[in-house]
JSON list of C-alpha atoms in Angstrom, two decimals:
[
{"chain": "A", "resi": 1, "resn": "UNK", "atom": "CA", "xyz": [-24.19, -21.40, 12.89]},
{"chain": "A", "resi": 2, "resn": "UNK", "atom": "CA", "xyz": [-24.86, -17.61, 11.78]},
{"chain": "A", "resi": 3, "resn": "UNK", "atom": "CA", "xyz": [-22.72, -15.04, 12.26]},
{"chain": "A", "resi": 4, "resn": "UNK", "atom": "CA", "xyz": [-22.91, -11.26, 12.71]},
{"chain": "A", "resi": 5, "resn": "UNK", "atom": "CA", "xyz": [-19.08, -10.87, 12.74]},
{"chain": "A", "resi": 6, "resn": "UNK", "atom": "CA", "xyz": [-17.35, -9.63, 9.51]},
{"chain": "A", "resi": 7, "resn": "UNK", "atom": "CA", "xyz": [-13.43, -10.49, 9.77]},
{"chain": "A", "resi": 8, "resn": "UNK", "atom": "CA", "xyz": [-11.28, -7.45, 8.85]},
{"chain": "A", "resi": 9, "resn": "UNK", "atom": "CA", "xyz": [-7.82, -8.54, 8.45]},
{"chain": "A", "resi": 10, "resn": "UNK", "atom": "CA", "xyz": [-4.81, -5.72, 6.87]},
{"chain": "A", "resi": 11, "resn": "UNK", "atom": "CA", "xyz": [-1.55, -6.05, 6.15]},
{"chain": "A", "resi": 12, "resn": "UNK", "atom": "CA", "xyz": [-0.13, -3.12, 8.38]},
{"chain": "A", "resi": 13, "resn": "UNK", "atom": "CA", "xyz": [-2.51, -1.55, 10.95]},
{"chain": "A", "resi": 14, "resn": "UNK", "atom": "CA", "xyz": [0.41, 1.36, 11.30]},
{"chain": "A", "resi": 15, "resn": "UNK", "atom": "CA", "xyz": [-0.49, 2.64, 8.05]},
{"chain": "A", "resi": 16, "resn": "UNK", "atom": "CA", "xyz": [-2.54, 5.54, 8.42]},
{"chain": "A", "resi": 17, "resn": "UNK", "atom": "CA", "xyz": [-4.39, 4.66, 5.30]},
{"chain": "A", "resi": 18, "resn": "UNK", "atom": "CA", "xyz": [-5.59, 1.49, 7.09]},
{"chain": "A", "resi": 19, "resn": "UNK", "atom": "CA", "xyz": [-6.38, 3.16, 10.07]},
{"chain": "A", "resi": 20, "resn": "UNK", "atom": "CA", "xyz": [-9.21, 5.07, 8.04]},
{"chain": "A", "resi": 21, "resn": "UNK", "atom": "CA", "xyz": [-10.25, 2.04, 5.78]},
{"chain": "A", "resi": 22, "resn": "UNK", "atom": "CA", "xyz": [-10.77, 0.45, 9.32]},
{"chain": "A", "resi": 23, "resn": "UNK", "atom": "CA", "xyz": [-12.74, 3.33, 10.64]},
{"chain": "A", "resi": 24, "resn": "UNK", "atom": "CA", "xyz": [-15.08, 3.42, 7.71]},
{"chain": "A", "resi": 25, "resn": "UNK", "atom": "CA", "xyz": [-15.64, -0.29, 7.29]},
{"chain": "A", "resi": 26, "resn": "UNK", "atom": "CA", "xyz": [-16.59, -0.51, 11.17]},
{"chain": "A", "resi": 27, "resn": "UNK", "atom": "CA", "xyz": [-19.00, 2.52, 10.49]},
{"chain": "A", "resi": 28, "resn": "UNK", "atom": "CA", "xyz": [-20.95, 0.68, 8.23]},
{"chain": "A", "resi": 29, "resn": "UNK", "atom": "CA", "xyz": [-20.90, -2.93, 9.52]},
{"chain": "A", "resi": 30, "resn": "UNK", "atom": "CA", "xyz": [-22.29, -0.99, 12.87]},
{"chain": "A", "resi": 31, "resn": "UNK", "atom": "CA", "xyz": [-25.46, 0.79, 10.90]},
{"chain": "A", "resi": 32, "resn": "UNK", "atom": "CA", "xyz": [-26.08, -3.36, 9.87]},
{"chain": "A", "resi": 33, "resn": "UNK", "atom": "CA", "xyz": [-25.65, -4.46, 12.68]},
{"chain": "A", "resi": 34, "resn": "UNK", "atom": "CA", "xyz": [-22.63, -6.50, 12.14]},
{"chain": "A", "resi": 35, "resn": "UNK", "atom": "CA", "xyz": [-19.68, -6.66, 14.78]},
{"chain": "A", "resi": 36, "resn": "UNK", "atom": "CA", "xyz": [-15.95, -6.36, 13.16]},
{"chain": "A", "resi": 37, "resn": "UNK", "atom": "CA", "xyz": [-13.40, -9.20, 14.18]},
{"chain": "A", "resi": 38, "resn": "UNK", "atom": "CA", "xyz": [-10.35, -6.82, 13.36]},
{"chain": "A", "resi": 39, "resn": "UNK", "atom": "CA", "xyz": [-6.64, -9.08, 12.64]},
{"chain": "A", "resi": 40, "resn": "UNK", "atom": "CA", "xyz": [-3.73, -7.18, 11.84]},
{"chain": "A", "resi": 41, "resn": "UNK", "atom": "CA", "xyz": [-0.87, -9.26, 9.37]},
{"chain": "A", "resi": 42, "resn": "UNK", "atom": "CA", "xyz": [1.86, -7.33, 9.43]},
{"chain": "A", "resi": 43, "resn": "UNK", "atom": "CA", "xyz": [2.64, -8.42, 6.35]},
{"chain": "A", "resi": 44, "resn": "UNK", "atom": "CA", "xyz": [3.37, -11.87, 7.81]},
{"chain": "A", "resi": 45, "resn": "UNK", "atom": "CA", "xyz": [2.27, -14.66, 5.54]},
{"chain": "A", "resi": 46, "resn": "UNK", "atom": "CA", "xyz": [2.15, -17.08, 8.03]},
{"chain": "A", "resi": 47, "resn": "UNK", "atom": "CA", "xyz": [-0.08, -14.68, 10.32]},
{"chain": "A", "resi": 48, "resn": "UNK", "atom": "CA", "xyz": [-2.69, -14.10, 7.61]},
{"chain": "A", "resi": 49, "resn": "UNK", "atom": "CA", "xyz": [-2.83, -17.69, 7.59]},
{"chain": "A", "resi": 50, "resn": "UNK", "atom": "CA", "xyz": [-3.76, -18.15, 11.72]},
{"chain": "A", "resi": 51, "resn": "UNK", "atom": "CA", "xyz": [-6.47, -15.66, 10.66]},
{"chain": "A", "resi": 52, "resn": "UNK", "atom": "CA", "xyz": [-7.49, -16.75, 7.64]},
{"chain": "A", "resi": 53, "resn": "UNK", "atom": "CA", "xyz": [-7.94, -20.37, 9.21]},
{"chain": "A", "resi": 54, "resn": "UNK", "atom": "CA", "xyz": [-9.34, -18.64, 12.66]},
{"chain": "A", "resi": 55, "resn": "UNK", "atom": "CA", "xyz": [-12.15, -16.62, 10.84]},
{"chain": "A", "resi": 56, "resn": "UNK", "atom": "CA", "xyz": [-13.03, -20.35, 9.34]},
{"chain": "A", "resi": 57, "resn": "UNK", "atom": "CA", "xyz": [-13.34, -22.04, 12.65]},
{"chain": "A", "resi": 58, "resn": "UNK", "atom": "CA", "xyz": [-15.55, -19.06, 14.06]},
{"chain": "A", "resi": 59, "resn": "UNK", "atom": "CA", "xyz": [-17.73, -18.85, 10.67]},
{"chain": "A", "resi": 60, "resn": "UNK", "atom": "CA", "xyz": [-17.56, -15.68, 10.39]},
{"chain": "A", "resi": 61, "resn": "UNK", "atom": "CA", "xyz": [-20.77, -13.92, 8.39]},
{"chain": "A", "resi": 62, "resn": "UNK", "atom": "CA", "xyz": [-17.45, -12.81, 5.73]},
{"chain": "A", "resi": 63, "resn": "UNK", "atom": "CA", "xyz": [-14.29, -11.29, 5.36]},
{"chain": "A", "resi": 64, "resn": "UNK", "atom": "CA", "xyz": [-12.73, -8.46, 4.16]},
{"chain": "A", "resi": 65, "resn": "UNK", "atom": "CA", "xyz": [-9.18, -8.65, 3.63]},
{"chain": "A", "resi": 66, "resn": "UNK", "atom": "CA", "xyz": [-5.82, -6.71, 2.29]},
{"chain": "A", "resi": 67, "resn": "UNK", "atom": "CA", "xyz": [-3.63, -9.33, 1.52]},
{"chain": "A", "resi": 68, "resn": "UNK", "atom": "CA", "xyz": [-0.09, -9.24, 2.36]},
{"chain": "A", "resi": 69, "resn": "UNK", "atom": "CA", "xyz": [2.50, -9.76, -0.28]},
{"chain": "A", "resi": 70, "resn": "UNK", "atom": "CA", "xyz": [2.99, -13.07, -2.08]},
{"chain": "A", "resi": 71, "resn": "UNK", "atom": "CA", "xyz": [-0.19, -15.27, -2.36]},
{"chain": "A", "resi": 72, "resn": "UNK", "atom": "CA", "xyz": [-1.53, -17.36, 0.05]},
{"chain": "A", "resi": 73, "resn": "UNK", "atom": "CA", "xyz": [-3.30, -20.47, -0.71]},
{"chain": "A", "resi": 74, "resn": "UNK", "atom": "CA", "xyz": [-5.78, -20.13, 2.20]},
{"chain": "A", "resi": 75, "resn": "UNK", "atom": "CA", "xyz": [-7.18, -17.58, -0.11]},
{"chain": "A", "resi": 76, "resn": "UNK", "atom": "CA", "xyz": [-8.76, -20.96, -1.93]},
{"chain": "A", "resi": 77, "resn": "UNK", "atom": "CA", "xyz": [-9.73, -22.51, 1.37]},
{"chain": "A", "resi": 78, "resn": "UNK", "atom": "CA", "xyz": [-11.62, -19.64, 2.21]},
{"chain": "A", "resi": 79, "resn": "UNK", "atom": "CA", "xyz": [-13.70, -19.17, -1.23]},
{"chain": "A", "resi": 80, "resn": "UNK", "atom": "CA", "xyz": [-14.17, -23.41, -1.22]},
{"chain": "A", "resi": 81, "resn": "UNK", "atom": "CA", "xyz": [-15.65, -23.07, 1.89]},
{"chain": "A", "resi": 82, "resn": "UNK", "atom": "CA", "xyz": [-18.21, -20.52, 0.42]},
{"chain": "A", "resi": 83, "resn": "UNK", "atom": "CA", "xyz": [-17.59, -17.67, 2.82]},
{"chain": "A", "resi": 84, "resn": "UNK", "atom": "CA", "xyz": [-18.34, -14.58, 1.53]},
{"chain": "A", "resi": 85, "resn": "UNK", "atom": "CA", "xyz": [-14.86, -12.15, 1.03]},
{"chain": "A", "resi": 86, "resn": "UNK", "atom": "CA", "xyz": [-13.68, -8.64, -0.74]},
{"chain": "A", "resi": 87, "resn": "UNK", "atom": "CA", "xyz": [-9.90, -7.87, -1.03]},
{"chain": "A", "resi": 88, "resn": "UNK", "atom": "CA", "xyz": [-9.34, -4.56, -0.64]},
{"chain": "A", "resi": 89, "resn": "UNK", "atom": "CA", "xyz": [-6.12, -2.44, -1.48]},
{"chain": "A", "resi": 90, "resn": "UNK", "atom": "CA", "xyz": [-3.99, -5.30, -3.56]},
{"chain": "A", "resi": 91, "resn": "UNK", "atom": "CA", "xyz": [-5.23, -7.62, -6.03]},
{"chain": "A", "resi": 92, "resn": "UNK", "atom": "CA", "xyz": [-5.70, -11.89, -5.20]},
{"chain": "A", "resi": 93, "resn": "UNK", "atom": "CA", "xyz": [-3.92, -13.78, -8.54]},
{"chain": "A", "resi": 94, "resn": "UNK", "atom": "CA", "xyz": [-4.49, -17.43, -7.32]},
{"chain": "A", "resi": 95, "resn": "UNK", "atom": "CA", "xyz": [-8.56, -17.27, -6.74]},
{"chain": "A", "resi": 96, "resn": "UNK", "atom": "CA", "xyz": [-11.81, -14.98, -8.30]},
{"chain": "A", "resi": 97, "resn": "UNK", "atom": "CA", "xyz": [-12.31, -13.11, -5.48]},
{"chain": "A", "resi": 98, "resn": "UNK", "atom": "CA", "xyz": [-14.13, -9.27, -5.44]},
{"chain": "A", "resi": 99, "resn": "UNK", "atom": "CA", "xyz": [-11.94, -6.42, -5.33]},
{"chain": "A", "resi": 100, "resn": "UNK", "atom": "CA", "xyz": [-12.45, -3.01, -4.19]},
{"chain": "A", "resi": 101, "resn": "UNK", "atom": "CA", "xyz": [-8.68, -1.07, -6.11]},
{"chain": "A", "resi": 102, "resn": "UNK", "atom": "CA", "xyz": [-7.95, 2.41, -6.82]},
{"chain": "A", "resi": 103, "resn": "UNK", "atom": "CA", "xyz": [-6.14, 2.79, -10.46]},
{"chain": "A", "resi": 104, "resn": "UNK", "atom": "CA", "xyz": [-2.59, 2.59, -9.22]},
{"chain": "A", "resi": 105, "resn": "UNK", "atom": "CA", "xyz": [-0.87, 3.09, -12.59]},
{"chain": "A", "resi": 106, "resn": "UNK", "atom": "CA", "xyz": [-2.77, 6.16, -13.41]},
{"chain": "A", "resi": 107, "resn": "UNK", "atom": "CA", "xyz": [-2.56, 7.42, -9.82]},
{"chain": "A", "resi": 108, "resn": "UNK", "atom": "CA", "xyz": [0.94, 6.82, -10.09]},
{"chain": "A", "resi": 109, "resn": "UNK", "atom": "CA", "xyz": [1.44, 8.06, -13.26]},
{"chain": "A", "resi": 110, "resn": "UNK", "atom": "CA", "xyz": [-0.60, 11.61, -12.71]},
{"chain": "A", "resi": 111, "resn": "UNK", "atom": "CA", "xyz": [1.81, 12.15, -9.55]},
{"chain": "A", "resi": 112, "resn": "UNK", "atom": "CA", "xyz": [5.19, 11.90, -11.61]},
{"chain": "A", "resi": 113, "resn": "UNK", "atom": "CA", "xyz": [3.89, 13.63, -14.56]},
{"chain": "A", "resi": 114, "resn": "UNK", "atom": "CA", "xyz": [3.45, 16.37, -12.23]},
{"chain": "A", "resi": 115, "resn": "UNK", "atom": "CA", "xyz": [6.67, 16.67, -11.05]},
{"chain": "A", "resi": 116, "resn": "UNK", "atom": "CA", "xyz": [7.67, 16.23, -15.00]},
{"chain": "A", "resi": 117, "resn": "UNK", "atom": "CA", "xyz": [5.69, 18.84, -15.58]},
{"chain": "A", "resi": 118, "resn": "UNK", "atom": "CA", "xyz": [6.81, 21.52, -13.36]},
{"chain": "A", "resi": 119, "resn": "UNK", "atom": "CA", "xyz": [10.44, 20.53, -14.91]},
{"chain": "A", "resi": 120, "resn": "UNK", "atom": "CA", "xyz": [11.97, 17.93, -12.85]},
{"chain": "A", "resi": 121, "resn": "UNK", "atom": "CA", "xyz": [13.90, 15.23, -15.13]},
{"chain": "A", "resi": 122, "resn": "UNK", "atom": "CA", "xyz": [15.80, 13.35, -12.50]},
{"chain": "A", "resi": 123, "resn": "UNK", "atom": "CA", "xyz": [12.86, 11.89, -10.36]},
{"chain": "A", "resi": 124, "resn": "UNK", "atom": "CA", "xyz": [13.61, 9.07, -7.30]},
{"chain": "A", "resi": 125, "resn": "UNK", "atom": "CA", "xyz": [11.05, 6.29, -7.10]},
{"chain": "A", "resi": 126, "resn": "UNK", "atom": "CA", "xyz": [10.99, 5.28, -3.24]},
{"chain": "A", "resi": 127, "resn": "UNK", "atom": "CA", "xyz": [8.00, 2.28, -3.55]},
{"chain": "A", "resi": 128, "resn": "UNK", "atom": "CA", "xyz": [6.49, -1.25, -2.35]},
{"chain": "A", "resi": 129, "resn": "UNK", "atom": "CA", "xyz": [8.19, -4.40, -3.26]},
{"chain": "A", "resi": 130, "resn": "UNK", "atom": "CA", "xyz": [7.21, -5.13, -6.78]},
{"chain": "A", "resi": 131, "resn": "UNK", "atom": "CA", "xyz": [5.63, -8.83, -5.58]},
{"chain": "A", "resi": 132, "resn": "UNK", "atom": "CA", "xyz": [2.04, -6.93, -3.78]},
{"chain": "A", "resi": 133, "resn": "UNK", "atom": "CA", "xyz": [0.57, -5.49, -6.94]},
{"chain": "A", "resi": 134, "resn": "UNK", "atom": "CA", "xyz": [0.44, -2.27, -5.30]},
{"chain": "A", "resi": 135, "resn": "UNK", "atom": "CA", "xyz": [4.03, -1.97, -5.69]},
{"chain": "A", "resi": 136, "resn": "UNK", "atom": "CA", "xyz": [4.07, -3.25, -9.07]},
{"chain": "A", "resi": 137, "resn": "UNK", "atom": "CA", "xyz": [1.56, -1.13, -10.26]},
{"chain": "A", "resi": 138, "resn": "UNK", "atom": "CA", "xyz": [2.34, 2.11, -8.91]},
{"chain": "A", "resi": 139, "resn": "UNK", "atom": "CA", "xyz": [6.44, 1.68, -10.41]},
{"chain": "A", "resi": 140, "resn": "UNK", "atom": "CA", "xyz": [4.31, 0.79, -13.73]},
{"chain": "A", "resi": 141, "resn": "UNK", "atom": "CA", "xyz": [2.65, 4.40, -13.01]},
{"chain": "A", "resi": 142, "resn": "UNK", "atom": "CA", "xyz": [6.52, 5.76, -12.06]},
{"chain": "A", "resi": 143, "resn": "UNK", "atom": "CA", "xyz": [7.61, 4.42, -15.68]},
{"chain": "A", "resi": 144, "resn": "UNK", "atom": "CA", "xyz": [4.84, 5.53, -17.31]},
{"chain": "A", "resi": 145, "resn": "UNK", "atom": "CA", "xyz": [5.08, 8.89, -16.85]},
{"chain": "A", "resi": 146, "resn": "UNK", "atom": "CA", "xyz": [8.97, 9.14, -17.85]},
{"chain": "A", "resi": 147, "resn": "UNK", "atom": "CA", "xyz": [8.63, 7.34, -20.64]},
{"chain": "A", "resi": 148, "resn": "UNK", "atom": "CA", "xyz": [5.73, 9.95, -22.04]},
{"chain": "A", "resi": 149, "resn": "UNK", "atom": "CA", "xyz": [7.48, 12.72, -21.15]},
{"chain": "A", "resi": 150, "resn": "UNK", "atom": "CA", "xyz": [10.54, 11.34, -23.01]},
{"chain": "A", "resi": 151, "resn": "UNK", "atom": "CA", "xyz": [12.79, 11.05, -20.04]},
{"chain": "A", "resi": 152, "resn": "UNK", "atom": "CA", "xyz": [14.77, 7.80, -19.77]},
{"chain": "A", "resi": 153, "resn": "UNK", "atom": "CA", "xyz": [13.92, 5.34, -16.76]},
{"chain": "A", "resi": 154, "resn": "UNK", "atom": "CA", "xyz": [17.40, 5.92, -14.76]},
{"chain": "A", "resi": 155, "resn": "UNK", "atom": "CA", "xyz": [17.56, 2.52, -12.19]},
{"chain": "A", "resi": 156, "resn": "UNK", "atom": "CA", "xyz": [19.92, 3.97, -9.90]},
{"chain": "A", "resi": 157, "resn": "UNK", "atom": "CA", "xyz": [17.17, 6.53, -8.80]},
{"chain": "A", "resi": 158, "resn": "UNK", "atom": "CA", "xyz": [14.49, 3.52, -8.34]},
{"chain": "A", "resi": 159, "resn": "UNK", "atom": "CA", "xyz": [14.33, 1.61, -4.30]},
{"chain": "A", "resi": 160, "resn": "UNK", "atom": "CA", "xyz": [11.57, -0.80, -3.90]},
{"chain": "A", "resi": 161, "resn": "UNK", "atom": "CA", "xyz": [10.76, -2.83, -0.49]},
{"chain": "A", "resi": 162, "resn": "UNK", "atom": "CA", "xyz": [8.96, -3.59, 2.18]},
{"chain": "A", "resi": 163, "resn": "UNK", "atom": "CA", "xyz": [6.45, -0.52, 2.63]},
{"chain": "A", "resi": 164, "resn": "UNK", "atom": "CA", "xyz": [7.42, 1.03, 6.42]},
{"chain": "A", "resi": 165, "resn": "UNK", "atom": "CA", "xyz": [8.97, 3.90, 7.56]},
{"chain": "A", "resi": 166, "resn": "UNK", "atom": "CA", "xyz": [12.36, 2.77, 8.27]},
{"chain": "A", "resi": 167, "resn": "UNK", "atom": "CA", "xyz": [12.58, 1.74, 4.35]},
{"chain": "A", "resi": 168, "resn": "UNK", "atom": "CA", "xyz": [11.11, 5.20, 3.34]},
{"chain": "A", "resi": 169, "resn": "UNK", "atom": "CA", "xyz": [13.99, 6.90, 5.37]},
{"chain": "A", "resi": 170, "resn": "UNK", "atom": "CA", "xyz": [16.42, 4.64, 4.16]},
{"chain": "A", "resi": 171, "resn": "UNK", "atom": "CA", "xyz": [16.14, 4.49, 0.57]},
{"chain": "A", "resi": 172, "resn": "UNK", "atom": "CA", "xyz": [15.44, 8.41, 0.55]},
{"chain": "A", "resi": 173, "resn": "UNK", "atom": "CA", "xyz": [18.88, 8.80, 2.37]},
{"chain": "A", "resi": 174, "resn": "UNK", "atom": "CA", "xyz": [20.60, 6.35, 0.05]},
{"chain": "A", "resi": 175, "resn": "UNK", "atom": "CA", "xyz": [18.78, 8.36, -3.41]},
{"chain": "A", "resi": 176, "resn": "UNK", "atom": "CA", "xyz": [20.22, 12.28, -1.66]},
{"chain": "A", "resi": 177, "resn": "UNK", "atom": "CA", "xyz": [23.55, 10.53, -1.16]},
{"chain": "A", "resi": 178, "resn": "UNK", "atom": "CA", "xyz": [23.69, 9.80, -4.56]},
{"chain": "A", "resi": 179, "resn": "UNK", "atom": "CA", "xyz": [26.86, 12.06, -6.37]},
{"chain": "A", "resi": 180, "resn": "UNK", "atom": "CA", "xyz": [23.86, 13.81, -8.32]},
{"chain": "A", "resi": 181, "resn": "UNK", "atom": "CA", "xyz": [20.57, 13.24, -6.44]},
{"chain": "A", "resi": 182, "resn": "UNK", "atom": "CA", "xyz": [16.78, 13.57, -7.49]},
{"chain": "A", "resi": 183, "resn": "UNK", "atom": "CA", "xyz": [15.66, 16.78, -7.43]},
{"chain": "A", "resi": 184, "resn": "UNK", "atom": "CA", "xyz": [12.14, 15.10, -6.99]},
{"chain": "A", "resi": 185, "resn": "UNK", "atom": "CA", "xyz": [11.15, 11.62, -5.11]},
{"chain": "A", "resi": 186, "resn": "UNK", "atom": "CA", "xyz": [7.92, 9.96, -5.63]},
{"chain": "A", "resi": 187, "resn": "UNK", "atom": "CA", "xyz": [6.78, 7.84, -2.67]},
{"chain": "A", "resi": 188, "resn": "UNK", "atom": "CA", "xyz": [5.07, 5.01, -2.84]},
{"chain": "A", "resi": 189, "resn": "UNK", "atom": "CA", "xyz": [2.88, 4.91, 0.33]},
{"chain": "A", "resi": 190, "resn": "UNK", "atom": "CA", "xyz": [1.97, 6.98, 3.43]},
{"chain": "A", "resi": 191, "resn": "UNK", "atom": "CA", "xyz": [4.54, 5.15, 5.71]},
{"chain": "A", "resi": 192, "resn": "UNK", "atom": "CA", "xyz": [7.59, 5.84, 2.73]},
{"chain": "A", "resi": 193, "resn": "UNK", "atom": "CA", "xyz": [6.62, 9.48, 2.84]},
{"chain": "A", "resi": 194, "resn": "UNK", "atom": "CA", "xyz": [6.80, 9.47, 6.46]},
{"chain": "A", "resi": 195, "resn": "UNK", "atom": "CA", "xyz": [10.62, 7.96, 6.44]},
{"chain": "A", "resi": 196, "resn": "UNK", "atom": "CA", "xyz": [11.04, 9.89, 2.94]},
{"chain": "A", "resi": 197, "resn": "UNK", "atom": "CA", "xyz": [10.35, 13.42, 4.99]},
{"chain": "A", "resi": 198, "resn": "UNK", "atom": "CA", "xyz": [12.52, 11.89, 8.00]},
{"chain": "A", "resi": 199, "resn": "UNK", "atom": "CA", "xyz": [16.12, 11.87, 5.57]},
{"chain": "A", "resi": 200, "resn": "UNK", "atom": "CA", "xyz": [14.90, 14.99, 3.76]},
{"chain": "A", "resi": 201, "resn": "UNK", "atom": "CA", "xyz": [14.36, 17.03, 7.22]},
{"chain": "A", "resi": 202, "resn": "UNK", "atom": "CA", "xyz": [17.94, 15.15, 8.61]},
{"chain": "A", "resi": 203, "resn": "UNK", "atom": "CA", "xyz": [19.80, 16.91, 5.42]},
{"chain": "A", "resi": 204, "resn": "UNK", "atom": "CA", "xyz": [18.04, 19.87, 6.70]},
{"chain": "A", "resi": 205, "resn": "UNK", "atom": "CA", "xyz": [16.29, 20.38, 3.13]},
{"chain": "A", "resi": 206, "resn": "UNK", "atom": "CA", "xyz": [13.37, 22.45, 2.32]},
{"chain": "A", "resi": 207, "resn": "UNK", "atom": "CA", "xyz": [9.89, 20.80, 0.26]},
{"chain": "A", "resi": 208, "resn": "UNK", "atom": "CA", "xyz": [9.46, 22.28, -2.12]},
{"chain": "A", "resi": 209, "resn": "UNK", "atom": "CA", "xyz": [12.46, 24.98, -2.19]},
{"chain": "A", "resi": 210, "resn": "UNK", "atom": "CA", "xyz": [15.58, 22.17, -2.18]},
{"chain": "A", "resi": 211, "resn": "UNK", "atom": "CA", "xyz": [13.60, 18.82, -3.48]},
{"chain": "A", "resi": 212, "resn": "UNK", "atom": "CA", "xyz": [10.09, 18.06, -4.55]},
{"chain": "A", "resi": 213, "resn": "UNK", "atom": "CA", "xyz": [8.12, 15.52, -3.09]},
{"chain": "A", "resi": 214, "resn": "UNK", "atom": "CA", "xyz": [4.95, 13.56, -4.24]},
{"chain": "A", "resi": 215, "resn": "UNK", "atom": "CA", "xyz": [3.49, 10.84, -2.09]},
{"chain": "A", "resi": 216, "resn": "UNK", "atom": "CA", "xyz": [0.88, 8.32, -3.14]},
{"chain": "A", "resi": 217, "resn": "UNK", "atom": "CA", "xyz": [-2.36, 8.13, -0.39]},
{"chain": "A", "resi": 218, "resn": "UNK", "atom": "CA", "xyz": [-3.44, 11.15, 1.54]},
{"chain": "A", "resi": 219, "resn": "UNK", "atom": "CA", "xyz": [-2.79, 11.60, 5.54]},
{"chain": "A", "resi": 220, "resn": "UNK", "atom": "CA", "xyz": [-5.22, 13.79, 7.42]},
{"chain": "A", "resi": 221, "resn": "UNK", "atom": "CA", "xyz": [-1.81, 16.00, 8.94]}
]
């Protein structure tokens, strides 16, 4: 009961940064001759679990997963039943499993010292819920960087949730409502930044002449 299938399961096939992890991973499973079983969560804990359980039944040669938010104990079910598996993107707390992470907090924390830098002092903080480690990381990054520069962590410029677009364009309209608004946001992901540029382009503001923006991940347009 070998396998040449590697299952490939994300947490939002929409984000663009997905769409190129996905892209690359196929890429090189082709080169080794390995097919890709690709799932797609939606951030849907219940989903992850069909898959997780699915890429079980069809022993699968390993998996390669970004875990949605919250932990999931099929994560255990999978490493008991020895198959091989990498998380990619967010962290696993409940099992050892490999991880393949970019430094969120000093990602994040380069990005808003840049706007610091360039003499912002009221920057809005559009990111992930705080419960995937992305999220939590990247607001540690946020922090980080005001508190260095000596600039007090203001909470009514902070909106964390679920990482989509409608959030992004949501919490950026609530943060230029404000009576005295950012006059920099830091986004989280590439799907905040698109709903973050969707409320600054509805106020008919100008990047970089009316409000700054710096946006965690990197989308080819």
């Amino acid at each position: 009961q070998r396998s040449s299938i590697i299952g490939l399961i994300v947490s939002d096939i929409q984000n663009p940064f997905f769409t190129s992890v996905v892209r690359a991973i196929e890429d090189t499973a082709y080169r080794h001759k390995f097919s890709i079983f690709l799932c797609n969560t939606d951030e849907d804990r219940a989903k992850e679990t069909m898959y997780l359980e699915l890429m079980l039944a069809e022993h699968v040669a390993g998996v390669i997963l970004s875990p949605t938010i919250g932990e999931n104990e099929a994560y255990r079910r999978l490493i008991e039943a020895g198959v091989p598996a990498v998380a990619i993107d967010r962290r696993v707390h409940t099992v050892e499993i490999d991880s393949v992470l970019v430094d969120n907090v000093g990602a994040a924390r380069e990005l808003v010292a840049h706007l610091l830098d360039v003499g912002h002092r009221r920057i809005g903080a559009v990111v992930g819920t705080p419960a995937s480690s992305t999220g939590e990381e990247r607001m540690r990054g946020y922090v980080a960087a005001l508190q260095s520069h000596g600039v007090a962590v203001d909470p009514a410029l902070i909106r964390t949730g679920t990482p989509k677009i409608a959030a992004g364009r949501e919490f950026t309209a609530e943060l230029l409502a404000l009576p005295e608004p950012p006059s920099a946001i830091f986004t989280g992901n590439g799907l905040l930044t698109i709903g973050a540029l969707g409320a600054i382009h509805e106020r008919g503001l100008r990047i970089p002449e009316d409000i700054a923006l710096a946006a965690f991940d990197e989308m080819d347009w």
